[in-house]
PDB file of C-alpha atoms and ligand atoms in Angstrom:
ATOM      1  CA  MET A   1     -21.814   0.880 -31.557  1.00  0.00           C
ATOM      2  CA  ALA A   2     -24.449   2.980 -29.866  1.00  0.00           C
ATOM      3  CA  THR A   3     -24.695   0.509 -26.987  1.00  0.00           C
ATOM      4  CA  SER A   4     -20.992   0.397 -26.202  1.00  0.00           C
ATOM      5  CA  ASN A   5     -20.863   4.167 -26.536  1.00  0.00           C
ATOM      6  CA  SER A   6     -23.382   4.642 -23.763  1.00  0.00           C
ATOM      7  CA  ALA A   7     -21.576   2.052 -21.611  1.00  0.00           C
ATOM      8  CA  ASN A   8     -18.470   4.231 -21.939  1.00  0.00           C
ATOM      9  CA  ASP A   9     -20.405   7.254 -20.850  1.00  0.00           C
ATOM     10  CA  ILE A  10     -21.457   5.469 -17.674  1.00  0.00           C
ATOM     11  CA  ASN A  11     -17.840   4.547 -16.929  1.00  0.00           C
ATOM     12  CA  LEU A  12     -16.662   8.077 -17.486  1.00  0.00           C
ATOM     13  CA  GLN A  13     -19.437   9.385 -15.258  1.00  0.00           C
ATOM     14  CA  ASN A  14     -18.263   7.128 -12.422  1.00  0.00           C
ATOM     15  CA  LEU A  15     -14.706   8.315 -12.841  1.00  0.00           C
ATOM     16  CA  LYS A  16     -15.838  11.888 -12.486  1.00  0.00           C
ATOM     17  CA  VAL A  17     -17.074  11.170  -8.997  1.00  0.00           C
ATOM     18  CA  ASP A  18     -13.844   9.371  -8.082  1.00  0.00           C
ATOM     19  CA  GLU A  19     -11.223  11.700  -9.408  1.00  0.00           C
ATOM     20  CA  SER A  20     -12.326  15.245  -9.869  1.00  0.00           C
ATOM     21  CA  THR A  21     -14.536  16.082  -6.918  1.00  0.00           C
ATOM     22  CA  MET A  22     -11.454  16.621  -4.766  1.00  0.00           C
ATOM     23  CA  THR A  23     -10.051  19.377  -6.889  1.00  0.00           C
ATOM     24  CA  LYS A  24     -12.771  21.854  -7.658  1.00  0.00           C
ATOM     25  CA  GLU A  25     -10.631  24.751  -6.528  1.00  0.00           C
ATOM     26  CA  CYS A  26      -7.532  24.695  -8.619  1.00  0.00           C
ATOM     27  CA  ASP A  27      -4.902  27.292  -7.816  1.00  0.00           C
ATOM     28  CA  PRO A  28      -4.213  28.880 -11.225  1.00  0.00           C
ATOM     29  CA  GLN A  29      -0.838  30.047  -9.920  1.00  0.00           C
ATOM     30  CA  LEU A  30       0.308  26.466  -9.824  1.00  0.00           C
ATOM     31  CA  ALA A  31      -0.406  26.168 -13.523  1.00  0.00           C
ATOM     32  CA  SER A  32       1.402  29.314 -14.570  1.00  0.00           C
ATOM     33  CA  GLY A  33       5.017  30.060 -15.265  1.00  0.00           C
ATOM     34  CA  GLU A  34       6.510  26.625 -15.367  1.00  0.00           C
ATOM     35  CA  ALA A  35       4.266  25.078 -17.999  1.00  0.00           C
ATOM     36  CA  PHE A  36       5.017  25.275 -21.681  1.00  0.00           C
ATOM     37  CA  LYS A  37       3.305  24.194 -24.842  1.00  0.00           C
ATOM     38  CA  LEU A  38       4.274  21.244 -26.997  1.00  0.00           C
ATOM     39  CA  THR A  39       2.370  18.923 -29.234  1.00  0.00           C
ATOM     40  CA  GLU A  40       1.992  15.368 -28.058  1.00  0.00           C
ATOM     41  CA  ASP A  41       0.258  12.433 -29.657  1.00  0.00           C
ATOM     42  CA  GLN A  42      -2.551  10.960 -27.650  1.00  0.00           C
ATOM     43  CA  CYS A  43      -4.451   7.783 -28.229  1.00  0.00           C
ATOM     44  CA  ALA A  44      -7.905   8.298 -29.630  1.00  0.00           C
ATOM     45  CA  ILE A  45     -10.521   5.911 -30.917  1.00  0.00           C
ATOM     46  CA  LEU A  46     -11.575   7.031 -34.343  1.00  0.00           C
ATOM     47  CA  SER A  47     -14.952   5.344 -34.201  1.00  0.00           C
ATOM     48  CA  PHE A  48     -15.993   7.360 -31.149  1.00  0.00           C
ATOM     49  CA  ASP A  49     -14.069  10.436 -32.307  1.00  0.00           C
ATOM     50  CA  ARG A  50     -12.829  11.198 -28.847  1.00  0.00           C
ATOM     51  CA  PHE A  51      -9.714  10.796 -26.789  1.00  0.00           C
ATOM     52  CA  LEU A  52      -9.133   7.900 -24.440  1.00  0.00           C
ATOM     53  CA  ALA A  53      -8.235   8.360 -20.785  1.00  0.00           C
ATOM     54  CA  ASP A  54      -4.777   6.972 -19.975  1.00  0.00           C
ATOM     55  CA  ARG A  55      -6.169   4.179 -17.881  1.00  0.00           C
ATOM     56  CA  TYR A  56      -8.220   2.931 -20.837  1.00  0.00           C
ATOM     57  CA  VAL A  57      -5.079   2.277 -22.859  1.00  0.00           C
ATOM     58  CA  ALA A  58      -2.826  -0.665 -22.022  1.00  0.00           C
ATOM     59  CA  GLY A  59       0.058  -2.316 -23.813  1.00  0.00           C
ATOM     60  CA  THR A  60       3.615  -3.532 -23.408  1.00  0.00           C
ATOM     61  CA  CYS A  61       5.982  -1.298 -21.413  1.00  0.00           C
ATOM     62  CA  SER A  62       8.457   0.370 -23.772  1.00  0.00           C
ATOM     63  CA  ASP A  63      11.347   0.034 -21.305  1.00  0.00           C
ATOM     64  CA  PRO A  64      13.576  -2.689 -22.836  1.00  0.00           C
ATOM     65  CA  THR A  65      14.529  -4.031 -19.410  1.00  0.00           C
ATOM     66  CA  CYS A  66      10.861  -4.332 -18.330  1.00  0.00           C
ATOM     67  CA  LYS A  67       8.532  -5.201 -21.248  1.00  0.00           C
ATOM     68  CA  TYR A  68       5.612  -5.775 -18.862  1.00  0.00           C
ATOM     69  CA  ILE A  69       2.640  -6.688 -21.082  1.00  0.00           C
ATOM     70  CA  ASP A  70      -0.078  -4.923 -19.071  1.00  0.00           C
ATOM     71  CA  ALA A  71       1.334  -1.402 -18.613  1.00  0.00           C
ATOM     72  CA  ARG A  72      -1.261   1.388 -18.445  1.00  0.00           C
ATOM     73  CA  GLY A  73      -1.281   4.507 -20.601  1.00  0.00           C
ATOM     74  CA  ASP A  74       0.387   6.702 -18.005  1.00  0.00           C
ATOM     75  CA  GLN A  75       2.424   4.315 -15.872  1.00  0.00           C
ATOM     76  CA  CYS A  76       3.867   0.808 -15.774  1.00  0.00           C
ATOM     77  CA  ASP A  77       2.800  -1.105 -12.666  1.00  0.00           C
ATOM     78  CA  LYS A  78       5.841  -3.359 -12.884  1.00  0.00           C
ATOM     79  CA  CYS A  79       8.815  -0.988 -13.252  1.00  0.00           C
ATOM     80  CA  GLY A  80       6.974   2.104 -11.972  1.00  0.00           C
ATOM     81  CA  LYS A  81       8.098   4.279 -14.871  1.00  0.00           C
ATOM     82  CA  LEU A  82       5.764   7.000 -16.090  1.00  0.00           C
ATOM     83  CA  ILE A  83       5.159   6.512 -19.777  1.00  0.00           C
ATOM     84  CA  ASN A  84       3.413   8.294 -22.605  1.00  0.00           C
ATOM     85  CA  ALA A  85       0.504   6.280 -23.960  1.00  0.00           C
ATOM     86  CA  VAL A  86       1.858   6.619 -27.496  1.00  0.00           C
ATOM     87  CA  ASP A  87       5.092   4.861 -26.472  1.00  0.00           C
ATOM     88  CA  LEU A  88       3.302   1.664 -25.430  1.00  0.00           C
ATOM     89  CA  ILE A  89       4.060  -1.316 -27.667  1.00  0.00           C
ATOM     90  CA  ASN A  90       0.921  -2.834 -29.197  1.00  0.00           C
ATOM     91  CA  PRO A  91      -1.509  -0.525 -27.342  1.00  0.00           C
ATOM     92  CA  LYS A  92      -5.120  -1.670 -26.917  1.00  0.00           C
ATOM     93  CA  CYS A  93      -8.230   0.222 -25.893  1.00  0.00           C
ATOM     94  CA  GLN A  94      -9.405  -1.391 -22.641  1.00  0.00           C
ATOM     95  CA  ILE A  95     -13.053  -0.786 -23.516  1.00  0.00           C
ATOM     96  CA  CYS A  96     -13.356  -2.265 -27.022  1.00  0.00           C
ATOM     97  CA  ARG A  97      -9.922  -4.011 -27.319  1.00  0.00           C
ATOM     98  CA  ASN A  98      -9.202  -2.234 -30.623  1.00  0.00           C
ATOM     99  CA  SER A  99      -5.867  -0.584 -31.386  1.00  0.00           C
ATOM    100  CA  PRO A 100      -6.264   3.151 -30.749  1.00  0.00           C
ATOM    101  CA  GLN A 101      -5.549   5.661 -33.501  1.00  0.00           C
ATOM    102  CA  ILE A 102      -3.126   8.487 -32.839  1.00  0.00           C
ATOM    103  CA  LYS A 103      -4.270  12.092 -33.228  1.00  0.00           C
ATOM    104  CA  LYS A 104      -2.308  15.300 -32.816  1.00  0.00           C
ATOM    105  CA  SER A 105      -3.352  17.752 -30.129  1.00  0.00           C
ATOM    106  CA  ASP A 106      -1.767  20.774 -28.393  1.00  0.00           C
ATOM    107  CA  HIS A 107      -0.964  20.292 -24.712  1.00  0.00           C
ATOM    108  CA  LEU A 108       0.582  22.039 -21.746  1.00  0.00           C
ATOM    109  CA  PHE A 109       3.699  20.525 -20.232  1.00  0.00           C
ATOM    110  CA  LEU A 110       5.408  21.089 -16.913  1.00  0.00           C
ATOM    111  CA  ASN A 111       8.904  22.329 -17.572  1.00  0.00           C
ATOM    112  CA  LEU A 112      10.489  19.868 -15.153  1.00  0.00           C
ATOM    113  CA  PRO A 113      14.029  20.183 -16.589  1.00  0.00           C
ATOM    114  CA  LYS A 114      14.021  23.851 -15.573  1.00  0.00           C
ATOM    115  CA  LEU A 115      13.029  22.902 -12.007  1.00  0.00           C
ATOM    116  CA  SER A 116      15.261  19.889 -11.562  1.00  0.00           C
ATOM    117  CA  ALA A 117      18.047  21.659  -9.634  1.00  0.00           C
ATOM    118  CA  ASP A 118      15.464  23.060  -7.177  1.00  0.00           C
ATOM    119  CA  VAL A 119      13.828  19.649  -6.765  1.00  0.00           C
ATOM    120  CA  ARG A 120      17.213  18.001  -6.242  1.00  0.00           C
ATOM    121  CA  SER A 121      18.318  20.355  -3.461  1.00  0.00           C
ATOM    122  CA  TRP A 122      14.897  20.210  -1.787  1.00  0.00           C
ATOM    123  CA  PHE A 123      14.850  16.378  -1.972  1.00  0.00           C
ATOM    124  CA  ASP A 124      18.375  16.013  -0.571  1.00  0.00           C
ATOM    125  CA  LYS A 125      17.383  18.137   2.420  1.00  0.00           C
ATOM    126  CA  SER A 126      13.915  16.641   2.975  1.00  0.00           C
ATOM    127  CA  SER A 127      15.010  13.008   2.716  1.00  0.00           C
ATOM    128  CA  THR A 128      18.006  13.584   5.008  1.00  0.00           C
ATOM    129  CA  HIS A 129      16.096  15.432   7.729  1.00  0.00           C
ATOM    130  CA  GLY A 130      12.764  13.606   7.402  1.00  0.00           C
ATOM    131  CA  HIS A 131      11.631   9.986   7.529  1.00  0.00           C
ATOM    132  CA  TRP A 132      11.568   8.652   3.990  1.00  0.00           C
ATOM    133  CA  THR A 133      11.291   4.904   3.374  1.00  0.00           C
ATOM    134  CA  ASN A 134      14.053   3.315   1.287  1.00  0.00           C
ATOM    135  CA  THR A 135      11.466   2.711  -1.423  1.00  0.00           C
ATOM    136  CA  SER A 136      10.642   6.443  -1.574  1.00  0.00           C
ATOM    137  CA  VAL A 137      14.302   7.463  -1.694  1.00  0.00           C
ATOM    138  CA  THR A 138      15.254   4.868  -4.315  1.00  0.00           C
ATOM    139  CA  ILE A 139      12.405   5.805  -6.663  1.00  0.00           C
ATOM    140  CA  THR A 140      13.039   9.555  -6.341  1.00  0.00           C
ATOM    141  CA  GLU A 141      16.789   9.126  -6.714  1.00  0.00           C
ATOM    142  CA  ALA A 142      16.245   7.131  -9.918  1.00  0.00           C
ATOM    143  CA  TRP A 143      14.009   9.853 -11.348  1.00  0.00           C
ATOM    144  CA  LEU A 144      16.439  12.639 -10.557  1.00  0.00           C
ATOM    145  CA  SER A 145      19.567  10.862 -11.719  1.00  0.00           C
ATOM    146  CA  GLU A 146      17.912   9.891 -15.000  1.00  0.00           C
ATOM    147  CA  GLY A 147      17.078  13.571 -15.573  1.00  0.00           C
ATOM    148  CA  LEU A 148      13.613  15.137 -15.440  1.00  0.00           C
ATOM    149  CA  LYS A 149      11.677  15.417 -18.676  1.00  0.00           C
ATOM    150  CA  PRO A 150       8.813  17.738 -19.667  1.00  0.00           C
ATOM    151  CA  ARG A 151       5.559  16.219 -18.399  1.00  0.00           C
ATOM    152  CA  CYS A 152       2.196  16.618 -20.131  1.00  0.00           C
ATOM    153  CA  ILE A 153      -0.471  17.894 -17.709  1.00  0.00           C
ATOM    154  CA  THR A 154      -3.509  18.311 -19.967  1.00  0.00           C
ATOM    155  CA  ARG A 155      -5.916  15.783 -21.454  1.00  0.00           C
ATOM    156  CA  ASP A 156      -8.583  15.883 -24.155  1.00  0.00           C
ATOM    157  CA  LEU A 157     -11.332  14.620 -21.872  1.00  0.00           C
ATOM    158  CA  LYS A 158     -14.697  15.981 -20.792  1.00  0.00           C
ATOM    159  CA  TRP A 159     -14.490  15.098 -17.094  1.00  0.00           C
ATOM    160  CA  GLY A 160     -11.996  16.624 -14.720  1.00  0.00           C
ATOM    161  CA  THR A 161     -10.865  20.142 -13.829  1.00  0.00           C
ATOM    162  CA  PRO A 162     -11.111  22.447 -16.878  1.00  0.00           C
ATOM    163  CA  VAL A 163      -7.865  24.195 -17.821  1.00  0.00           C
ATOM    164  CA  PRO A 164      -8.210  27.940 -17.018  1.00  0.00           C
ATOM    165  CA  LEU A 165      -6.059  29.114 -19.922  1.00  0.00           C
ATOM    166  CA  GLU A 166      -7.138  30.656 -23.219  1.00  0.00           C
ATOM    167  CA  GLY A 167      -6.893  28.099 -26.008  1.00  0.00           C
ATOM    168  CA  TYR A 168      -7.051  25.126 -23.627  1.00  0.00           C
ATOM    169  CA  THR A 169     -10.433  25.605 -21.968  1.00  0.00           C
ATOM    170  CA  ASP A 170     -11.883  22.550 -23.768  1.00  0.00           C
ATOM    171  CA  LYS A 171      -9.307  20.334 -22.026  1.00  0.00           C
ATOM    172  CA  VAL A 172      -8.953  19.133 -18.441  1.00  0.00           C
ATOM    173  CA  PHE A 173      -5.929  18.616 -16.225  1.00  0.00           C
ATOM    174  CA  TYR A 174      -4.242  15.234 -15.973  1.00  0.00           C
ATOM    175  CA  VAL A 175      -5.370  13.708 -12.682  1.00  0.00           C
ATOM    176  CA  TRP A 176      -1.881  13.540 -11.130  1.00  0.00           C
ATOM    177  CA  PHE A 177      -1.327  17.194 -11.813  1.00  0.00           C
ATOM    178  CA  ASP A 178      -4.510  18.331 -10.092  1.00  0.00           C
ATOM    179  CA  ALA A 179      -5.159  15.659  -7.434  1.00  0.00           C
ATOM    180  CA  PRO A 180      -2.320  16.782  -5.099  1.00  0.00           C
ATOM    181  CA  ILE A 181      -3.568  20.379  -5.388  1.00  0.00           C
ATOM    182  CA  GLY A 182      -6.681  18.892  -3.791  1.00  0.00           C
ATOM    183  CA  TYR A 183      -4.758  18.412  -0.535  1.00  0.00           C
ATOM    184  CA  ILE A 184      -4.503  22.188  -0.367  1.00  0.00           C
ATOM    185  CA  SER A 185      -7.984  23.022  -1.650  1.00  0.00           C
ATOM    186  CA  ILE A 186      -9.590  20.539   0.775  1.00  0.00           C
ATOM    187  CA  THR A 187      -7.891  22.410   3.622  1.00  0.00           C
ATOM    188  CA  ALA A 188      -9.036  25.734   2.134  1.00  0.00           C
ATOM    189  CA  ASN A 189     -12.619  24.449   1.950  1.00  0.00           C
ATOM    190  CA  TYR A 190     -12.378  23.501   5.616  1.00  0.00           C
ATOM    191  CA  THR A 191     -10.856  26.715   6.953  1.00  0.00           C
ATOM    192  CA  ASP A 192      -9.897  30.217   5.814  1.00  0.00           C
ATOM    193  CA  ASP A 193      -6.672  29.693   7.779  1.00  0.00           C
ATOM    194  CA  TRP A 194      -5.411  27.070   5.293  1.00  0.00           C
ATOM    195  CA  GLU A 195      -2.183  29.002   4.815  1.00  0.00           C
ATOM    196  CA  MET A 196      -1.213  28.134   8.414  1.00  0.00           C
ATOM    197  CA  TRP A 197      -0.587  24.613   7.092  1.00  0.00           C
ATOM    198  CA  TRP A 198       0.329  25.171   3.477  1.00  0.00           C
ATOM    199  CA  LYS A 199       2.314  28.427   3.510  1.00  0.00           C
ATOM    200  CA  GLN A 200       4.333  27.956   6.700  1.00  0.00           C
ATOM    201  CA  PRO A 201       6.896  25.263   5.894  1.00  0.00           C
ATOM    202  CA  ASP A 202       8.964  26.212   8.947  1.00  0.00           C
ATOM    203  CA  GLN A 203       6.021  25.567  11.291  1.00  0.00           C
ATOM    204  CA  VAL A 204       4.560  22.454   9.695  1.00  0.00           C
ATOM    205  CA  GLU A 205       5.717  18.877   9.103  1.00  0.00           C
ATOM    206  CA  LEU A 206       3.873  17.158   6.274  1.00  0.00           C
ATOM    207  CA  PHE A 207       3.590  13.340   6.389  1.00  0.00           C
ATOM    208  CA  GLN A 208       2.325  11.369   3.366  1.00  0.00           C
ATOM    209  CA  PHE A 209       1.624   7.629   3.023  1.00  0.00           C
ATOM    210  CA  MET A 210       1.234   5.789  -0.274  1.00  0.00           C
ATOM    211  CA  ALA A 211       2.076   2.735  -2.371  1.00  0.00           C
ATOM    212  CA  LYS A 212       5.207   2.994  -4.459  1.00  0.00           C
ATOM    213  CA  ASP A 213       3.470   3.732  -7.768  1.00  0.00           C
ATOM    214  CA  ASN A 214       2.328   7.086  -6.384  1.00  0.00           C
ATOM    215  CA  VAL A 215       5.725   8.133  -5.034  1.00  0.00           C
ATOM    216  CA  PRO A 216       7.003  10.121  -8.072  1.00  0.00           C
ATOM    217  CA  PHE A 217       3.866  12.276  -8.128  1.00  0.00           C
ATOM    218  CA  HIS A 218       4.488  13.260  -4.487  1.00  0.00           C
ATOM    219  CA  SER A 219       8.295  13.296  -4.386  1.00  0.00           C
ATOM    220  CA  VAL A 220       9.073  14.923  -7.748  1.00  0.00           C
ATOM    221  CA  ILE A 221       6.150  16.329  -9.735  1.00  0.00           C
ATOM    222  CA  PHE A 222       4.081  18.007  -7.019  1.00  0.00           C
ATOM    223  CA  PRO A 223       7.097  19.435  -5.140  1.00  0.00           C
ATOM    224  CA  ALA A 224       8.337  20.759  -8.525  1.00  0.00           C
ATOM    225  CA  CYS A 225       4.979  22.545  -9.002  1.00  0.00           C
ATOM    226  CA  LEU A 226       5.107  23.999  -5.496  1.00  0.00           C
ATOM    227  CA  LEU A 227       8.743  25.089  -5.790  1.00  0.00           C
ATOM    228  CA  GLY A 228       7.971  26.544  -9.234  1.00  0.00           C
ATOM    229  CA  THR A 229       5.448  28.967  -7.740  1.00  0.00           C
ATOM    230  CA  GLU A 230       8.267  30.480  -5.594  1.00  0.00           C
ATOM    231  CA  ASP A 231       5.534  31.113  -3.068  1.00  0.00           C
ATOM    232  CA  ASN A 232       6.818  29.294   0.019  1.00  0.00           C
ATOM    233  CA  TYR A 233       4.442  26.330  -0.050  1.00  0.00           C
ATOM    234  CA  THR A 234       4.846  23.453   2.415  1.00  0.00           C
ATOM    235  CA  CYS A 235       6.452  20.443   0.691  1.00  0.00           C
ATOM    236  CA  VAL A 236       6.427  16.900   2.039  1.00  0.00           C
ATOM    237  CA  ASN A 237       8.819  16.248   4.962  1.00  0.00           C
ATOM    238  CA  HIS A 238       8.179  12.539   5.591  1.00  0.00           C
ATOM    239  CA  LEU A 239       7.270  10.186   2.765  1.00  0.00           C
ATOM    240  CA  ALA A 240       6.225   6.631   3.617  1.00  0.00           C
ATOM    241  CA  GLY A 241       6.149   5.034   0.182  1.00  0.00           C
ATOM    242  CA  ILE A 242       5.713   1.266   0.494  1.00  0.00           C
ATOM    243  CA  ASP A 243       5.641  -1.852  -1.648  1.00  0.00           C
ATOM    244  CA  TYR A 244       2.375  -3.397  -2.839  1.00  0.00           C
ATOM    245  CA  LEU A 245       0.436  -5.487  -0.338  1.00  0.00           C
ATOM    246  CA  ASN A 246      -0.104  -8.906  -1.880  1.00  0.00           C
ATOM    247  CA  TYR A 247      -2.917 -11.383  -1.298  1.00  0.00           C
ATOM    248  CA  GLU A 248      -1.764 -15.010  -1.078  1.00  0.00           C
ATOM    249  CA  TYR A 249       1.433 -14.094  -3.003  1.00  0.00           C
ATOM    250  CA  ALA A 250      -0.496 -12.443  -5.851  1.00  0.00           C
ATOM    251  CA  LYS A 251      -1.303  -8.871  -6.714  1.00  0.00           C
ATOM    252  CA  PHE A 252      -4.699  -7.595  -5.557  1.00  0.00           C
ATOM    253  CA  SER A 253      -7.015  -7.407  -8.562  1.00  0.00           C
ATOM    254  CA  LYS A 254     -10.606  -6.313  -8.393  1.00  0.00           C
ATOM    255  CA  SER A 255     -11.299  -7.439 -11.963  1.00  0.00           C
ATOM    256  CA  ARG A 256      -9.885 -10.915 -11.277  1.00  0.00           C
ATOM    257  CA  GLY A 257     -11.477 -11.120  -7.824  1.00  0.00           C
ATOM    258  CA  ILE A 258      -8.155 -11.593  -6.026  1.00  0.00           C
ATOM    259  CA  GLY A 259      -8.030 -10.075  -2.552  1.00  0.00           C
ATOM    260  CA  VAL A 260     -10.256  -8.747   0.205  1.00  0.00           C
ATOM    261  CA  PHE A 261     -12.089  -5.519  -0.542  1.00  0.00           C
ATOM    262  CA  GLY A 262     -14.001  -2.979   1.498  1.00  0.00           C
ATOM    263  CA  ASP A 263     -17.366  -4.699   1.156  1.00  0.00           C
ATOM    264  CA  ASN A 264     -15.876  -8.126   2.099  1.00  0.00           C
ATOM    265  CA  ALA A 265     -14.205  -6.557   5.127  1.00  0.00           C
ATOM    266  CA  GLN A 266     -17.464  -4.972   6.223  1.00  0.00           C
ATOM    267  CA  GLU A 267     -19.371  -8.275   5.869  1.00  0.00           C
ATOM    268  CA  THR A 268     -17.024 -10.003   8.340  1.00  0.00           C
ATOM    269  CA  GLY A 269     -18.335  -7.774  11.122  1.00  0.00           C
ATOM    270  CA  ILE A 270     -14.773  -7.263  12.393  1.00  0.00           C
ATOM    271  CA  PRO A 271     -14.510  -3.671  13.715  1.00  0.00           C
ATOM    272  CA  SER A 272     -12.792  -1.213  11.368  1.00  0.00           C
ATOM    273  CA  ASP A 273     -10.094  -0.318  13.927  1.00  0.00           C
ATOM    274  CA  ILE A 274      -8.943  -3.949  13.959  1.00  0.00           C
ATOM    275  CA  TRP A 275      -8.748  -3.935  10.156  1.00  0.00           C
ATOM    276  CA  ARG A 276      -6.764  -0.680  10.315  1.00  0.00           C
ATOM    277  CA  PHE A 277      -4.357  -2.083  12.883  1.00  0.00           C
ATOM    278  CA  TYR A 278      -3.889  -5.284  10.871  1.00  0.00           C
ATOM    279  CA  LEU A 279      -3.240  -3.418   7.617  1.00  0.00           C
ATOM    280  CA  VAL A 280      -0.723  -1.090   9.257  1.00  0.00           C
ATOM    281  CA  SER A 281       1.049  -4.052  10.881  1.00  0.00           C
ATOM    282  CA  VAL A 282       1.402  -6.005   7.602  1.00  0.00           C
ATOM    283  CA  ARG A 283       2.192  -3.065   5.310  1.00  0.00           C
ATOM    284  CA  PRO A 284       5.189  -4.041   3.188  1.00  0.00           C
ATOM    285  CA  GLU A 285       7.810  -1.421   4.074  1.00  0.00           C
ATOM    286  CA  THR A 286      10.725  -3.195   2.453  1.00  0.00           C
ATOM    287  CA  GLN A 287      11.042  -5.009  -0.848  1.00  0.00           C
TER     288      GLN A 287
HETATM  289 ZN1   ZN B   1       7.720  -1.223 -17.203  1.00  0.00          ZN
HETATM  290 ZN1   ZN B   2     -12.104   1.149 -27.649  1.00  0.00          ZN
END
């Protein structure tokens, strides 16, 4: 057990570099007001006595029309729905392949139902005036018409941005709550005039590009946070959400070695601008 435990620690250490360095400066305002407390079950491995990150839990998607067998703890790659890890059917820890135990823990939730009317009227305006791909509109429309639900934004993990609220300081924020705040804090690290971009929505047009699985975080959850502050933040005007780029008709998979990755691209010696042009020209904009 000791060996696999230290292997986990190495993995978690790597993740820290990937996911939390962007968001050192969290705006506590964004976390206030529209969050409320509930208790949610989270997967935990009893033998390690700690909680598992969402991405380390996988199982069958609980949506009866989907039932994808390899859905992750926070999102299904097939139907795109955000899911709670505890709702996965037959969940497995991706590190040791055991079935995780469920433990109770207090968490903060975004009160999305309270913000849904604001998000709806903002989305109708933004998607009508701006350039939104059909994929972006369809996904957002599905979320809003299904009705927004409270969304858990804290995790019992050691890496990540610590929660600056009494009683929760031993927890960190869920990555898709704090990563978009990084767009703002990166600008603030670059210049004291960051508000020229982020607090002047009438003067600024914000463009964002992403694959479809990231659309709801940028078209619903983050705008809801920004609107919830009632502080005139710039919300996205143009959202280019696209389908997944396939490799020889299959999904890219680093673990299965399917696809061309950064190091392969570099080894070809083809200049990066040509790669960029090629990728932009083949990006799958329609389903
Ligand atoms: Zn699914
Ligand atoms: Zn495990």
